[in-house]
PDB file of C-alpha atoms in Angstrom:
ATOM      1  CA  UNK A  59       9.691 -16.337  -7.827  1.00 63.00           C
ATOM      2  CA  UNK A  60       7.129 -16.281  -5.044  1.00 76.00           C
ATOM      3  CA  UNK A  61       5.766 -12.904  -4.146  1.00 92.00           C
ATOM      4  CA  UNK A  62       4.656 -11.772  -0.718  1.00 96.00           C
ATOM      5  CA  UNK A  63       2.427 -14.315   0.971  1.00 97.00           C
ATOM      6  CA  UNK A  64       0.116 -13.830   3.945  1.00 97.00           C
ATOM      7  CA  UNK A  65      -1.928 -16.118   6.150  1.00 97.00           C
ATOM      8  CA  UNK A  66      -4.696 -16.585   6.946  1.00 97.00           C
ATOM      9  CA  UNK A  67      -6.786 -14.996   4.180  1.00 96.00           C
ATOM     10  CA  UNK A  68      -9.784 -14.352   6.416  1.00 96.00           C
ATOM     11  CA  UNK A  69     -10.321 -14.276  10.151  1.00 96.00           C
ATOM     12  CA  UNK A  70     -13.305 -13.643  12.419  1.00 98.00           C
ATOM     13  CA  UNK A  71     -12.717 -12.723  16.064  1.00 98.00           C
ATOM     14  CA  UNK A  72     -14.749 -11.230  18.908  1.00 98.00           C
ATOM     15  CA  UNK A  73     -13.989  -8.092  20.889  1.00 98.00           C
ATOM     16  CA  UNK A  74     -11.251  -8.539  23.476  1.00 97.00           C
ATOM     17  CA  UNK A  75      -9.598 -11.457  21.725  1.00 98.00           C
ATOM     18  CA  UNK A  76      -6.074 -11.534  20.372  1.00 98.00           C
ATOM     19  CA  UNK A  77      -5.010 -12.275  16.786  1.00 98.00           C
ATOM     20  CA  UNK A  78      -1.749 -13.160  15.007  1.00 98.00           C
ATOM     21  CA  UNK A  79      -1.245 -12.576  11.290  1.00 98.00           C
ATOM     22  CA  UNK A  80       1.699 -13.922   9.298  1.00 98.00           C
ATOM     23  CA  UNK A  81       3.726 -12.737   6.331  1.00 98.00           C
ATOM     24  CA  UNK A  82       6.524 -14.142   4.184  1.00 97.00           C
ATOM     25  CA  UNK A  83       8.397 -11.542   2.131  1.00 96.00           C
ATOM     26  CA  UNK A  84       9.261 -11.668  -1.543  1.00 94.00           C
ATOM     27  CA  UNK A  85      12.478 -13.568  -2.248  1.00 92.00           C
ATOM     28  CA  UNK A  86      15.533 -11.340  -1.738  1.00 90.00           C
ATOM     29  CA  UNK A  87      13.715  -8.840   0.466  1.00 91.00           C
ATOM     30  CA  UNK A  88      14.805  -8.165   4.051  1.00 93.00           C
ATOM     31  CA  UNK A  89      12.338  -5.523   5.248  1.00 93.00           C
ATOM     32  CA  UNK A  90       8.692  -6.077   6.138  1.00 95.00           C
ATOM     33  CA  UNK A  91       6.101  -3.359   6.673  1.00 95.00           C
ATOM     34  CA  UNK A  92       2.528  -3.768   7.885  1.00 98.00           C
ATOM     35  CA  UNK A  93      -0.409  -1.596   6.852  1.00 98.00           C
ATOM     36  CA  UNK A  94      -4.059  -1.437   7.904  1.00 98.00           C
ATOM     37  CA  UNK A  95      -6.654  -0.658   5.238  1.00 97.00           C
ATOM     38  CA  UNK A  96     -10.136   0.188   6.438  1.00 95.00           C
ATOM     39  CA  UNK A  97     -13.019  -0.069   3.965  1.00 92.00           C
ATOM     40  CA  UNK A  98     -12.933   2.773   1.448  1.00 91.00           C
ATOM     41  CA  UNK A  99      -9.600   4.109   2.712  1.00 94.00           C
ATOM     42  CA  UNK A 100      -5.981   3.905   1.635  1.00 95.00           C
ATOM     43  CA  UNK A 101      -3.566   1.733   3.610  1.00 96.00           C
ATOM     44  CA  UNK A 102      -2.202   3.229   6.839  1.00 97.00           C
ATOM     45  CA  UNK A 103       1.317   2.391   7.995  1.00 96.00           C
ATOM     46  CA  UNK A 104       1.504   0.382  11.241  1.00 98.00           C
ATOM     47  CA  UNK A 105       5.199  -0.500  11.605  1.00 96.00           C
ATOM     48  CA  UNK A 106       8.276  -1.778   9.792  1.00 95.00           C
ATOM     49  CA  UNK A 107      10.759  -4.511  10.710  1.00 95.00           C
ATOM     50  CA  UNK A 108      14.360  -4.925   9.631  1.00 93.00           C
ATOM     51  CA  UNK A 109      16.997  -7.216  11.161  1.00 92.00           C
ATOM     52  CA  UNK A 110      14.376  -8.465  13.627  1.00 94.00           C
ATOM     53  CA  UNK A 111      13.915  -4.968  15.089  1.00 95.00           C
ATOM     54  CA  UNK A 112      11.008  -2.544  14.825  1.00 95.00           C
ATOM     55  CA  UNK A 113      12.503   0.203  12.753  1.00 92.00           C
ATOM     56  CA  UNK A 114       9.638   2.646  12.317  1.00 92.00           C
ATOM     57  CA  UNK A 115       6.149   2.898  13.746  1.00 95.00           C
ATOM     58  CA  UNK A 116       3.034   4.712  12.660  1.00 95.00           C
ATOM     59  CA  UNK A 117       0.288   6.144  14.829  1.00 95.00           C
ATOM     60  CA  UNK A 118      -1.047   2.883  16.229  1.00 97.00           C
ATOM     61  CA  UNK A 119      -1.477   1.915  19.915  1.00 97.00           C
ATOM     62  CA  UNK A 120       0.712  -0.569  21.738  1.00 96.00           C
ATOM     63  CA  UNK A 121      -1.990  -3.206  21.276  1.00 98.00           C
ATOM     64  CA  UNK A 122      -0.371  -3.644  17.876  1.00 98.00           C
ATOM     65  CA  UNK A 123       2.953  -5.450  18.083  1.00 97.00           C
ATOM     66  CA  UNK A 124       5.090  -7.469  15.745  1.00 97.00           C
ATOM     67  CA  UNK A 125       8.026  -9.697  15.259  1.00 97.00           C
ATOM     68  CA  UNK A 126      10.480 -10.546  12.509  1.00 97.00           C
ATOM     69  CA  UNK A 127      12.217 -13.904  12.322  1.00 97.00           C
ATOM     70  CA  UNK A 128      15.749 -14.681  11.068  1.00 96.00           C
ATOM     71  CA  UNK A 129      14.286 -15.844   7.721  1.00 95.00           C
ATOM     72  CA  UNK A 130      12.747 -12.330   7.343  1.00 96.00           C
ATOM     73  CA  UNK A 131       9.167 -13.545   7.779  1.00 97.00           C
ATOM     74  CA  UNK A 132       7.032 -11.519  10.155  1.00 98.00           C
ATOM     75  CA  UNK A 133       4.031 -11.608  12.452  1.00 98.00           C
ATOM     76  CA  UNK A 134       1.554  -8.913  13.419  1.00 98.00           C
ATOM     77  CA  UNK A 135      -0.176  -9.328  16.775  1.00 98.00           C
ATOM     78  CA  UNK A 136      -3.188  -7.347  17.904  1.00 98.00           C
ATOM     79  CA  UNK A 137      -4.377  -7.639  21.512  1.00 97.00           C
ATOM     80  CA  UNK A 138      -7.709  -6.659  23.068  1.00 98.00           C
ATOM     81  CA  UNK A 139      -9.447  -6.423  19.699  1.00 98.00           C
ATOM     82  CA  UNK A 140     -11.907  -3.596  19.100  1.00 98.00           C
ATOM     83  CA  UNK A 141     -14.667  -3.409  16.512  1.00 97.00           C
ATOM     84  CA  UNK A 142     -12.639  -0.673  14.795  1.00 97.00           C
ATOM     85  CA  UNK A 143      -9.788  -3.106  14.176  1.00 98.00           C
ATOM     86  CA  UNK A 144     -11.869  -4.728  11.425  1.00 98.00           C
ATOM     87  CA  UNK A 145      -9.881  -4.103   8.250  1.00 97.00           C
ATOM     88  CA  UNK A 146      -7.662  -5.595   5.564  1.00 97.00           C
ATOM     89  CA  UNK A 147      -4.159  -6.055   6.977  1.00 98.00           C
ATOM     90  CA  UNK A 148      -1.480  -5.806   4.346  1.00 98.00           C
ATOM     91  CA  UNK A 149       2.116  -6.906   4.501  1.00 97.00           C
ATOM     92  CA  UNK A 150       4.657  -5.307   2.177  1.00 95.00           C
ATOM     93  CA  UNK A 151       8.271  -6.274   1.641  1.00 94.00           C
ATOM     94  CA  UNK A 152      11.272  -4.441   0.254  1.00 90.00           C
ATOM     95  CA  UNK A 153      15.069  -4.501   0.201  1.00 87.00           C
ATOM     96  CA  UNK A 154      16.344  -1.872   2.633  1.00 78.00           C
ATOM     97  CA  UNK A 155      19.340  -0.781   0.591  1.00 77.00           C
ATOM     98  CA  UNK A 156      17.605  -1.093  -2.741  1.00 72.00           C
ATOM     99  CA  UNK A 157      16.042   1.428  -5.065  1.00 72.00           C
ATOM    100  CA  UNK A 158      12.754  -0.400  -5.478  1.00 76.00           C
ATOM    101  CA  UNK A 159       9.606   0.324  -3.557  1.00 82.00           C
ATOM    102  CA  UNK A 160       7.447  -2.050  -1.520  1.00 90.00           C
ATOM    103  CA  UNK A 161       5.504  -5.015  -2.892  1.00 92.00           C
ATOM    104  CA  UNK A 162       2.287  -6.029  -1.190  1.00 95.00           C
ATOM    105  CA  UNK A 163       0.770  -9.359  -0.320  1.00 96.00           C
ATOM    106  CA  UNK A 164      -2.895 -10.264  -0.813  1.00 96.00           C
ATOM    107  CA  UNK A 165      -3.791  -9.237   2.734  1.00 97.00           C
ATOM    108  CA  UNK A 166      -5.660 -10.794   5.652  1.00 97.00           C
ATOM    109  CA  UNK A 167      -9.237  -9.649   6.115  1.00 97.00           C
ATOM    110  CA  UNK A 168     -10.045  -9.391   9.825  1.00 98.00           C
ATOM    111  CA  UNK A 169     -13.600  -9.031  11.070  1.00 97.00           C
ATOM    112  CA  UNK A 170     -14.130  -8.248  14.749  1.00 98.00           C
ATOM    113  CA  UNK A 171     -17.632  -8.912  16.087  1.00 97.00           C
TER     114      UNK A 171
ATOM    115  CA  UNK B 188      -5.556  18.876   5.371  1.00 68.00           C
ATOM    116  CA  UNK B 189      -4.477  15.314   4.631  1.00 78.00           C
ATOM    117  CA  UNK B 190      -0.945  14.746   3.346  1.00 91.00           C
ATOM    118  CA  UNK B 191      -2.214  13.101   0.148  1.00 96.00           C
ATOM    119  CA  UNK B 192      -5.540  13.996  -1.463  1.00 95.00           C
ATOM    120  CA  UNK B 193      -7.210  11.778  -4.044  1.00 96.00           C
ATOM    121  CA  UNK B 194     -10.749  11.950  -5.421  1.00 90.00           C
ATOM    122  CA  UNK B 195     -12.486   8.688  -4.469  1.00 89.00           C
ATOM    123  CA  UNK B 196     -14.723   8.660  -7.565  1.00 89.00           C
ATOM    124  CA  UNK B 197     -16.200   6.495  -8.892  1.00 94.00           C
ATOM    125  CA  UNK B 198     -14.963   7.450 -12.334  1.00 96.00           C
ATOM    126  CA  UNK B 199     -16.991   5.772 -15.106  1.00 97.00           C
ATOM    127  CA  UNK B 200     -15.671   5.664 -18.673  1.00 97.00           C
ATOM    128  CA  UNK B 201     -16.464   3.669 -21.824  1.00 97.00           C
ATOM    129  CA  UNK B 202     -14.022   1.077 -23.128  1.00 97.00           C
ATOM    130  CA  UNK B 203     -11.242   2.675 -25.200  1.00 97.00           C
ATOM    131  CA  UNK B 204     -11.316   6.017 -23.372  1.00 97.00           C
ATOM    132  CA  UNK B 205      -8.242   7.774 -22.020  1.00 98.00           C
ATOM    133  CA  UNK B 206      -8.374   7.884 -18.232  1.00 97.00           C
ATOM    134  CA  UNK B 207      -6.700  10.520 -16.074  1.00 97.00           C
ATOM    135  CA  UNK B 208      -6.224   9.887 -12.352  1.00 97.00           C
ATOM    136  CA  UNK B 209      -4.668  12.473 -10.054  1.00 97.00           C
ATOM    137  CA  UNK B 210      -3.318  13.121  -6.576  1.00 97.00           C
ATOM    138  CA  UNK B 211      -2.111  16.212  -4.790  1.00 97.00           C
ATOM    139  CA  UNK B 212       0.148  16.263  -1.768  1.00 97.00           C
ATOM    140  CA  UNK B 213       1.397  18.743   0.789  1.00 95.00           C
ATOM    141  CA  UNK B 214       4.762  17.352   1.985  1.00 94.00           C
ATOM    142  CA  UNK B 215       7.569  18.618  -0.246  1.00 93.00           C
ATOM    143  CA  UNK B 216       9.920  15.965   1.198  1.00 92.00           C
ATOM    144  CA  UNK B 217       8.270  13.249  -0.891  1.00 93.00           C
ATOM    145  CA  UNK B 218      10.698  12.100  -3.589  1.00 92.00           C
ATOM    146  CA  UNK B 219       9.287   8.752  -4.777  1.00 92.00           C
ATOM    147  CA  UNK B 220       5.842   8.347  -6.280  1.00 94.00           C
ATOM    148  CA  UNK B 221       3.898   5.191  -6.963  1.00 94.00           C
ATOM    149  CA  UNK B 222       0.624   4.058  -8.417  1.00 97.00           C
ATOM    150  CA  UNK B 223      -0.914   0.817  -7.224  1.00 96.00           C
ATOM    151  CA  UNK B 224      -3.943  -0.976  -8.652  1.00 97.00           C
ATOM    152  CA  UNK B 225      -6.203  -2.802  -6.237  1.00 97.00           C
ATOM    153  CA  UNK B 226      -8.944  -5.160  -7.326  1.00 95.00           C
ATOM    154  CA  UNK B 227     -11.816  -5.718  -4.937  1.00 89.00           C
ATOM    155  CA  UNK B 228     -10.730  -7.522  -1.765  1.00 82.00           C
ATOM    156  CA  UNK B 229      -7.162  -8.034  -3.036  1.00 90.00           C
ATOM    157  CA  UNK B 230      -3.772  -6.562  -2.163  1.00 94.00           C
ATOM    158  CA  UNK B 231      -2.376  -3.523  -4.035  1.00 96.00           C
ATOM    159  CA  UNK B 232      -0.362  -4.325  -7.184  1.00 95.00           C
ATOM    160  CA  UNK B 233       2.459  -1.964  -8.156  1.00 93.00           C
ATOM    161  CA  UNK B 234       1.835  -0.313 -11.541  1.00 95.00           C
ATOM    162  CA  UNK B 235       4.274   2.571 -11.781  1.00 94.00           C
ATOM    163  CA  UNK B 236       7.218   3.809  -9.695  1.00 91.00           C
ATOM    164  CA  UNK B 237       8.899   7.139 -10.394  1.00 90.00           C
ATOM    165  CA  UNK B 238      11.540   9.282  -8.758  1.00 87.00           C
ATOM    166  CA  UNK B 239      11.241  13.062  -8.604  1.00 84.00           C
ATOM    167  CA  UNK B 240       9.633  15.042 -11.434  1.00 84.00           C
ATOM    168  CA  UNK B 241       9.041  13.886 -14.995  1.00 87.00           C
ATOM    169  CA  UNK B 242       7.196  11.282 -17.026  1.00 92.00           C
ATOM    170  CA  UNK B 243       7.428   7.505 -17.168  1.00 94.00           C
ATOM    171  CA  UNK B 244       5.648   5.295 -19.677  1.00 96.00           C
ATOM    172  CA  UNK B 245       4.930   1.562 -19.491  1.00 95.00           C
ATOM    173  CA  UNK B 246       2.637   0.148 -22.142  1.00 96.00           C
ATOM    174  CA  UNK B 247      -0.770   1.811 -21.861  1.00 97.00           C
ATOM    175  CA  UNK B 248       0.197   3.575 -18.615  1.00 97.00           C
ATOM    176  CA  UNK B 249       1.954   6.937 -18.214  1.00 97.00           C
ATOM    177  CA  UNK B 250       2.867   8.457 -14.861  1.00 97.00           C
ATOM    178  CA  UNK B 251       3.593  12.159 -14.512  1.00 96.00           C
ATOM    179  CA  UNK B 252       5.056  13.966 -11.514  1.00 96.00           C
ATOM    180  CA  UNK B 253       5.112  17.749 -11.105  1.00 94.00           C
ATOM    181  CA  UNK B 254       6.907  18.448  -7.830  1.00 93.00           C
ATOM    182  CA  UNK B 255       6.607  22.208  -8.235  1.00 93.00           C
ATOM    183  CA  UNK B 256       2.811  21.872  -8.126  1.00 94.00           C
ATOM    184  CA  UNK B 257       2.830  18.850  -5.768  1.00 95.00           C
ATOM    185  CA  UNK B 258       0.664  17.020  -8.300  1.00 95.00           C
ATOM    186  CA  UNK B 259       0.946  13.539  -9.773  1.00 97.00           C
ATOM    187  CA  UNK B 260      -1.083  11.857 -12.510  1.00 97.00           C
ATOM    188  CA  UNK B 261      -1.629   8.446 -14.034  1.00 98.00           C
ATOM    189  CA  UNK B 262      -2.938   8.189 -17.596  1.00 98.00           C
ATOM    190  CA  UNK B 263      -4.405   4.982 -18.984  1.00 98.00           C
ATOM    191  CA  UNK B 264      -4.764   4.786 -22.763  1.00 98.00           C
ATOM    192  CA  UNK B 265      -7.254   2.508 -24.539  1.00 98.00           C
ATOM    193  CA  UNK B 266      -8.907   1.585 -21.244  1.00 97.00           C
ATOM    194  CA  UNK B 267     -10.286  -1.950 -20.909  1.00 97.00           C
ATOM    195  CA  UNK B 268     -12.999  -3.429 -18.660  1.00 97.00           C
ATOM    196  CA  UNK B 269     -10.182  -5.336 -16.921  1.00 96.00           C
ATOM    197  CA  UNK B 270      -8.798  -1.949 -15.802  1.00 97.00           C
ATOM    198  CA  UNK B 271     -11.827  -1.569 -13.519  1.00 97.00           C
ATOM    199  CA  UNK B 272     -10.295  -1.365 -10.048  1.00 97.00           C
ATOM    200  CA  UNK B 273      -9.302   1.122  -7.362  1.00 97.00           C
ATOM    201  CA  UNK B 274      -6.147   3.088  -8.130  1.00 98.00           C
ATOM    202  CA  UNK B 275      -4.074   4.182  -5.162  1.00 97.00           C
ATOM    203  CA  UNK B 276      -1.382   6.823  -5.333  1.00 97.00           C
ATOM    204  CA  UNK B 277       1.418   6.521  -2.799  1.00 95.00           C
ATOM    205  CA  UNK B 278       4.556   8.461  -2.019  1.00 94.00           C
ATOM    206  CA  UNK B 279       7.641   8.242   0.158  1.00 91.00           C
ATOM    207  CA  UNK B 280      10.711  10.219   1.131  1.00 89.00           C
ATOM    208  CA  UNK B 281      13.184   7.458   0.357  1.00 80.00           C
ATOM    209  CA  UNK B 282      13.186   4.214  -1.599  1.00 70.00           C
ATOM    210  CA  UNK B 283      13.469   0.702  -0.179  1.00 63.00           C
ATOM    211  CA  UNK B 284      12.961   1.387   3.498  1.00 72.00           C
ATOM    212  CA  UNK B 285      10.702   4.387   3.566  1.00 82.00           C
ATOM    213  CA  UNK B 286       7.105   4.235   4.736  1.00 90.00           C
ATOM    214  CA  UNK B 287       4.430   4.832   2.124  1.00 93.00           C
ATOM    215  CA  UNK B 288       1.745   7.487   2.471  1.00 95.00           C
ATOM    216  CA  UNK B 289      -1.339   6.672   0.434  1.00 96.00           C
ATOM    217  CA  UNK B 290      -4.292   8.535  -0.980  1.00 96.00           C
ATOM    218  CA  UNK B 291      -7.777   7.117  -0.407  1.00 96.00           C
ATOM    219  CA  UNK B 292      -7.881   5.613  -3.878  1.00 96.00           C
ATOM    220  CA  UNK B 293     -10.029   6.334  -6.948  1.00 97.00           C
ATOM    221  CA  UNK B 294     -12.478   3.687  -8.099  1.00 96.00           C
ATOM    222  CA  UNK B 295     -12.435   3.316 -11.909  1.00 97.00           C
ATOM    223  CA  UNK B 296     -15.227   1.593 -13.819  1.00 97.00           C
ATOM    224  CA  UNK B 297     -14.667   0.853 -17.528  1.00 97.00           C
ATOM    225  CA  UNK B 298     -17.826  -0.260 -19.292  1.00 97.00           C
ATOM    226  CA  UNK B 299     -17.755  -2.450 -22.438  1.00 95.00           C
TER     227      UNK B 299
END
């Protein structure tokens, strides 16, 4: 049973560029959440997708956007990158109606120069 | 005041010691409590998941939740060098669909 997978593992971009990160949820899961983890901090919630709609959103600017596909996989897009966007981006999946919590992928490490 | 407070450590212990990790929180609406283990530069791995107050044991790990004090703990018995990692507490208001609010994480170092 494959867990949550994310691609790419590492990414280097320059300020002002745009980036797309990808996530495939754990088998049987229908909900995908994205988190940003800065160095030395706990993950911070960005947004959550269910049935291809953004269901909840944390305190992140509109430069952060996402998408969920019919197969439940998801993308996170960040426009106009800032140095402060450098972080580990984590995808977590869950089953909306279930009693389990979220399972995380290995993350994508983004460095903005 | 942050919603979830967690001492960042590092906490250094010798192999075989009993480790106690703790978090406090301010939002009484939290009902579900989790502990994740995160090795350096990896994603968080779920260790323990509990609902409301009480204890839960899984092997060498015991999670305790005291909602009246807004205090949760993770105990690790017979600690091993392989337990060296950052331990993140997290909590949510509901189960499958609820957003998680994390502490900053406590770095644990277990020396042989």
